[in-house]
Short mmCIF file of C-alpha atoms in Angstrom, two decimals:
data_model
loop_
_atom_site.label_atom_id
_atom_site.label_comp_id
_atom_site.label_asym_id
_atom_site.label_seq_id
_atom_site.Cartn_x
_atom_site.Cartn_y
_atom_site.Cartn_z
CA MET A 12 220.76 205.33 103.95
CA GLY A 13 221.64 202.65 101.45
CA PHE A 14 224.75 201.74 103.46
CA GLN A 15 222.69 201.29 106.61
CA GLN A 16 220.19 199.06 104.78
CA SER A 17 223.01 196.98 103.37
CA LYS A 18 224.58 196.61 106.82
CA SER A 19 221.21 195.71 108.38
CA GLY A 20 220.61 193.13 105.65
CA LYS A 21 224.04 191.59 106.25
CA ILE A 22 223.37 191.35 109.99
CA PHE A 23 219.98 189.79 109.34
CA ARG A 24 221.50 187.18 107.00
CA ARG A 25 224.12 186.31 109.61
CA ILE A 26 221.46 185.90 112.29
CA ALA A 27 219.32 183.78 109.97
CA PHE A 28 222.32 181.62 109.05
CA ALA A 29 223.28 181.16 112.72
CA GLY A 30 219.68 180.24 113.54
CA ALA A 31 219.56 177.67 110.74
CA VAL A 32 222.85 176.12 111.88
CA LEU A 33 221.60 175.99 115.47
CA ALA A 34 218.33 174.34 114.39
CA ILE A 35 220.20 171.71 112.37
CA ALA A 36 222.61 171.04 115.23
CA VAL A 37 219.80 170.64 117.77
CA THR A 38 217.86 168.33 115.43
CA ALA A 39 220.92 166.17 114.82
CA LEU A 40 222.22 166.02 118.40
CA PHE A 41 219.01 165.84 120.40
CA PRO A 42 218.36 162.08 119.81
CA PHE A 43 221.83 161.23 121.10
CA TYR A 44 221.41 163.60 124.05
CA TYR A 45 218.09 161.98 124.98
CA ALA A 46 219.66 158.52 124.63
CA ILE A 47 222.29 159.57 127.19
CA LEU A 48 219.53 160.78 129.55
CA THR A 49 217.63 157.52 129.16
CA SER A 50 220.74 155.42 129.80
CA PHE A 51 220.92 156.85 133.34
CA LYS A 52 217.29 156.02 134.18
CA THR A 53 215.71 152.86 135.57
CA GLY A 54 212.23 151.62 136.43
CA SER A 55 209.31 153.98 135.96
CA ALA A 56 211.67 156.93 135.34
CA LEU A 57 212.26 155.55 131.85
CA PHE A 58 208.71 156.49 130.88
CA GLN A 59 208.77 159.98 132.35
CA VAL A 60 209.60 162.73 129.85
CA SER A 61 212.50 164.77 131.16
CA TYR A 62 215.09 166.85 129.33
CA TRP A 63 217.55 167.22 132.20
CA ILE A 64 219.66 164.70 134.07
CA GLY A 65 218.20 163.98 137.51
CA ASP A 66 219.28 161.05 139.65
CA ILE A 67 222.19 159.31 137.92
CA THR A 68 222.58 155.55 138.11
CA LEU A 69 225.08 153.32 136.33
CA ILE A 70 223.02 150.16 136.66
CA ASN A 71 222.27 150.02 132.93
CA TYR A 72 225.95 150.30 132.01
CA GLN A 73 226.88 147.64 134.53
CA SER A 74 224.16 145.26 133.36
CA ILE A 75 225.16 145.26 129.68
CA PHE A 76 228.65 144.07 130.61
CA ARG A 77 227.47 141.69 133.32
CA GLU A 78 224.67 139.88 131.49
CA GLN A 79 226.52 139.27 128.22
CA PRO A 80 230.10 139.38 126.87
CA PHE A 81 229.61 142.95 125.64
CA GLY A 82 233.29 143.81 126.01
CA LEU A 83 234.23 140.89 123.75
CA GLN A 84 231.57 141.93 121.25
CA ILE A 85 233.04 145.44 121.13
CA LEU A 86 236.45 143.90 120.44
CA ASN A 87 234.87 141.79 117.67
CA SER A 88 233.45 144.91 116.03
CA LEU A 89 236.75 146.74 116.43
CA LEU A 90 238.71 143.86 114.91
CA VAL A 91 236.33 143.41 111.97
CA ALA A 92 236.13 147.14 111.23
CA THR A 93 239.90 147.63 111.46
CA VAL A 94 240.71 144.72 109.14
CA VAL A 95 238.01 145.83 106.69
CA VAL A 96 239.47 149.35 106.61
CA GLY A 97 242.98 148.02 106.03
CA LEU A 98 241.95 145.70 103.21
CA SER A 99 239.67 148.33 101.65
CA LEU A 100 242.44 150.92 101.56
CA LEU A 101 245.06 148.45 100.28
CA LEU A 102 242.86 147.14 97.48
CA GLY A 103 241.33 150.57 96.88
CA VAL A 104 244.67 152.32 96.40
CA THR A 105 245.97 149.71 93.97
CA ALA A 106 242.68 149.68 92.03
CA ALA A 107 242.60 153.50 92.02
CA PHE A 108 246.11 153.58 90.54
CA ALA A 109 244.99 151.26 87.76
CA PHE A 110 241.79 153.19 87.05
CA GLY A 111 243.26 156.66 87.48
CA ARG A 112 246.75 156.41 85.96
CA VAL A 113 246.78 153.41 83.61
CA ARG A 114 244.99 153.53 80.26
CA PHE A 115 243.37 150.29 79.13
CA ARG A 116 240.31 149.30 77.13
CA GLY A 117 237.07 149.14 79.11
CA ARG A 118 238.40 151.19 82.03
CA GLY A 119 235.33 153.43 82.24
CA LEU A 120 232.88 150.55 81.97
CA LEU A 121 234.70 148.59 84.65
CA LEU A 122 234.73 151.58 87.00
CA VAL A 123 231.00 152.13 86.51
CA THR A 124 230.45 148.42 87.19
CA VAL A 125 232.36 148.71 90.48
CA LEU A 126 230.16 151.61 91.51
CA ALA A 127 226.99 149.78 90.40
CA VAL A 128 227.80 146.92 92.78
CA SER A 129 227.29 149.26 95.73
CA MET A 130 223.77 150.12 94.53
CA PHE A 131 222.40 146.65 95.22
CA PRO A 132 220.67 146.32 98.61
CA GLN A 133 222.25 143.93 101.08
CA VAL A 134 219.29 141.58 101.09
CA SER A 135 219.64 140.96 97.35
CA ILE A 136 223.08 139.39 97.80
CA LEU A 137 222.45 137.83 101.20
CA SER A 138 221.68 134.31 99.96
CA GLY A 139 224.69 134.26 97.65
CA MET A 140 226.98 135.52 100.39
CA PHE A 141 225.61 132.92 102.79
CA GLU A 142 226.39 130.10 100.35
CA LEU A 143 229.89 131.49 99.82
CA VAL A 144 230.53 131.84 103.56
CA ARG A 145 229.30 128.30 104.20
CA ALA A 146 231.36 126.87 101.32
CA LEU A 147 234.50 128.51 102.71
CA GLY A 148 233.80 127.19 106.20
CA LEU A 149 233.55 130.68 107.70
CA TYR A 150 230.09 130.51 109.24
CA ASN A 151 229.98 131.83 112.82
CA ARG A 152 233.51 133.16 112.44
CA LEU A 153 234.73 136.75 112.20
CA PRO A 154 236.36 136.32 108.75
CA SER A 155 232.84 135.89 107.33
CA LEU A 156 232.01 139.43 108.45
CA ILE A 157 235.28 140.80 107.07
CA LEU A 158 234.55 139.24 103.67
CA SER A 159 230.94 140.40 103.55
CA ASN A 160 231.72 143.94 104.76
CA LEU A 161 234.29 144.35 101.99
CA VAL A 162 231.39 144.06 99.55
CA LEU A 163 229.92 147.19 101.13
CA THR A 164 233.07 149.29 101.58
CA LEU A 165 235.32 148.44 98.64
CA PRO A 166 233.24 149.96 95.76
CA PHE A 167 232.96 153.33 97.50
CA THR A 168 236.63 153.28 98.45
CA VAL A 169 237.73 152.53 94.89
CA TRP A 170 235.52 155.26 93.44
CA VAL A 171 236.63 158.02 95.82
CA LEU A 172 240.34 157.16 95.63
CA THR A 173 240.19 156.94 91.83
CA THR A 174 238.74 160.45 91.66
CA PHE A 175 241.51 161.72 93.93
CA MET A 176 244.23 159.80 92.07
CA ARG A 177 243.28 161.39 88.75
CA GLU A 178 243.87 164.88 90.16
CA LEU A 179 247.47 164.21 91.26
CA PRO A 180 250.14 165.92 89.10
CA LYS A 181 251.37 163.70 86.31
CA GLU A 182 254.81 165.33 86.44
CA LEU A 183 255.54 163.69 89.81
CA GLU A 184 254.83 160.26 88.39
CA GLU A 185 256.94 160.87 85.28
CA ALA A 186 259.86 162.16 87.35
CA ALA A 187 259.74 159.03 89.53
CA TYR A 188 259.78 156.77 86.47
CA VAL A 189 262.79 158.66 85.08
CA ASP A 190 264.61 157.93 88.35
CA GLY A 191 263.92 154.22 87.85
CA ALA A 192 260.96 153.77 90.18
CA THR A 193 258.54 150.90 89.70
CA PRO A 194 254.75 151.45 89.68
CA TRP A 195 254.50 150.10 93.23
CA THR A 196 257.25 152.48 94.36
CA VAL A 197 255.38 155.38 92.75
CA VAL A 198 252.22 154.43 94.61
CA ARG A 199 253.99 153.94 97.93
CA ARG A 200 256.54 156.77 97.87
CA VAL A 201 254.88 159.43 95.70
CA PHE A 202 251.10 159.07 95.80
CA LEU A 203 250.40 157.80 99.31
CA PRO A 204 251.86 160.86 101.11
CA LEU A 205 249.64 163.09 98.95
CA MET A 206 246.50 161.00 99.50
CA GLY A 207 246.31 161.43 103.28
CA PRO A 208 242.97 163.32 103.37
CA ALA A 209 241.31 160.92 100.93
CA LEU A 210 242.62 157.86 102.79
CA VAL A 211 241.39 159.20 106.15
CA THR A 212 237.96 160.03 104.73
CA THR A 213 237.37 156.73 102.96
CA GLY A 214 238.91 154.78 105.83
CA LEU A 215 236.66 156.43 108.40
CA LEU A 216 233.54 155.92 106.29
CA ALA A 217 234.50 152.28 105.76
CA PHE A 218 235.04 151.91 109.51
CA ILE A 219 231.61 153.38 110.30
CA ALA A 220 229.89 151.20 107.70
CA SER A 221 231.54 148.07 109.07
CA TRP A 222 231.00 149.07 112.71
CA ASN A 223 227.26 149.63 112.15
CA GLU A 224 226.60 146.70 109.79
CA PHE A 225 223.73 144.55 111.06
CA LEU A 226 222.24 142.23 108.44
CA PHE A 227 225.37 140.24 107.57
CA ALA A 228 226.41 140.11 111.24
CA LEU A 229 223.01 138.76 112.22
CA THR A 230 223.02 136.13 109.45
CA PHE A 231 226.61 134.91 109.59
CA THR A 232 227.12 134.73 113.38
CA LEU A 233 225.36 132.50 115.88
CA SER A 234 227.08 132.56 119.26
CA SER A 235 227.45 135.50 121.64
CA GLU A 236 231.25 135.22 121.44
CA THR A 237 231.31 136.00 117.71
CA ARG A 238 228.58 138.65 117.52
CA THR A 239 229.29 142.30 116.89
CA VAL A 240 227.74 145.19 118.80
CA PRO A 241 224.77 145.99 116.48
CA VAL A 242 223.48 142.43 116.82
CA ALA A 243 224.28 142.35 120.54
CA ILE A 244 222.22 145.50 121.11
CA ALA A 245 219.30 144.17 119.06
CA LEU A 246 219.25 140.95 121.12
CA ILE A 247 219.31 142.61 124.56
CA SER A 248 216.29 141.21 126.41
CA GLY A 249 214.49 142.06 129.62
CA ALA A 250 213.61 139.97 132.65
CA THR A 251 210.40 138.82 130.95
CA ALA A 252 209.28 138.34 127.36
CA LEU A 253 207.11 141.47 127.58
CA GLU A 254 209.80 143.75 128.98
CA LEU A 255 211.83 145.91 126.64
CA PRO A 256 214.96 147.11 128.48
CA TRP A 257 215.20 150.65 127.12
CA GLY A 258 217.77 151.65 129.71
CA GLY A 259 220.19 148.88 128.76
CA ILE A 260 219.66 149.44 125.03
CA MET A 261 220.36 153.16 125.37
CA ALA A 262 223.44 152.52 127.52
CA ALA A 263 224.83 150.08 124.95
CA SER A 264 224.07 152.53 122.14
CA VAL A 265 225.94 155.30 123.92
CA VAL A 266 228.95 153.06 124.55
CA VAL A 267 229.29 152.07 120.87
CA THR A 268 228.58 155.58 119.52
CA VAL A 269 231.18 157.47 121.56
CA PRO A 270 234.20 155.94 119.70
CA LEU A 271 232.76 157.04 116.35
CA ILE A 272 232.23 160.59 117.62
CA LEU A 273 235.80 160.73 118.93
CA LEU A 274 237.17 159.53 115.58
CA VAL A 275 235.21 162.19 113.70
CA PHE A 276 236.44 164.94 116.05
CA ILE A 277 240.05 163.78 115.77
CA PHE A 278 240.07 163.59 111.95
CA GLN A 279 237.49 166.26 111.12
CA ARG A 280 239.90 168.50 109.19
CA ARG A 281 241.20 165.67 107.06
CA ILE A 282 237.63 164.45 106.49
CA VAL A 283 236.61 167.83 105.06
CA SER A 284 239.74 167.94 102.89
CA GLY A 285 239.09 164.43 101.63
CA LEU A 286 235.43 165.06 100.83
CA THR A 287 236.29 168.19 98.82
CA ALA A 288 239.26 166.57 97.07
CA GLY A 289 238.87 166.68 93.33
CA ALA A 290 235.98 169.14 93.49
CA ILE A 291 238.16 172.00 92.17
CA LYS A 292 240.80 171.51 89.53
CA GLY A 293 243.96 173.55 89.39
#
């Protein structure tokens, strides 16, 4: 009798867990699913509630590329995000080596200061960043977005990589030094191959943050040729001042979201490994 109750309870817990996972998945995916449905609608069909794809039209997808240089704006976002990821990982790895493997006075305070920088909202540093961008002659140029996005991605990158760096075996580092390796050789030949999951995780999060960044892109760019996709989507306009082109906005949103979904699916195992890195010692 007790065995049957235990088995029934286990089955009930599995069903409840599966139901909770299904509810979370539906809640998370439904907005994107409905955006896809809306992107295939035009005219009065946009305001009719429907949960299934009816007549499919590609007019919205054609219009976003025809009425503005949306392809160029996607390339702008891709270029900015890729360079930001590269610089964040390069600077993050070297900083993580210093914070995680080198002992010096004030190391803890400096690391906390790096993390504290990421707690400031973007608007609080917007005026200072604007003056810096203008002084460097980068206004309405893509390097201004690379510089400003580093402010958002670098603190997180340094913190995560430092946590991972501290967990690497010290014996590997000591053996490399005995063989005559320099600190840079240790980082490049010993630590980097072991930091794959952490690098993929922080790199992907930095890419997403840079890809979706809006405030700096809106402030530091002026022409359509230098805008990134978040600003381009926000500035999509209808035929009249009173028309809000939901179909075009949804089509553009789907186009710029699909690459992020593909990246997550491709690197999902390394992402999980990177997020759990350092959580368990030994």
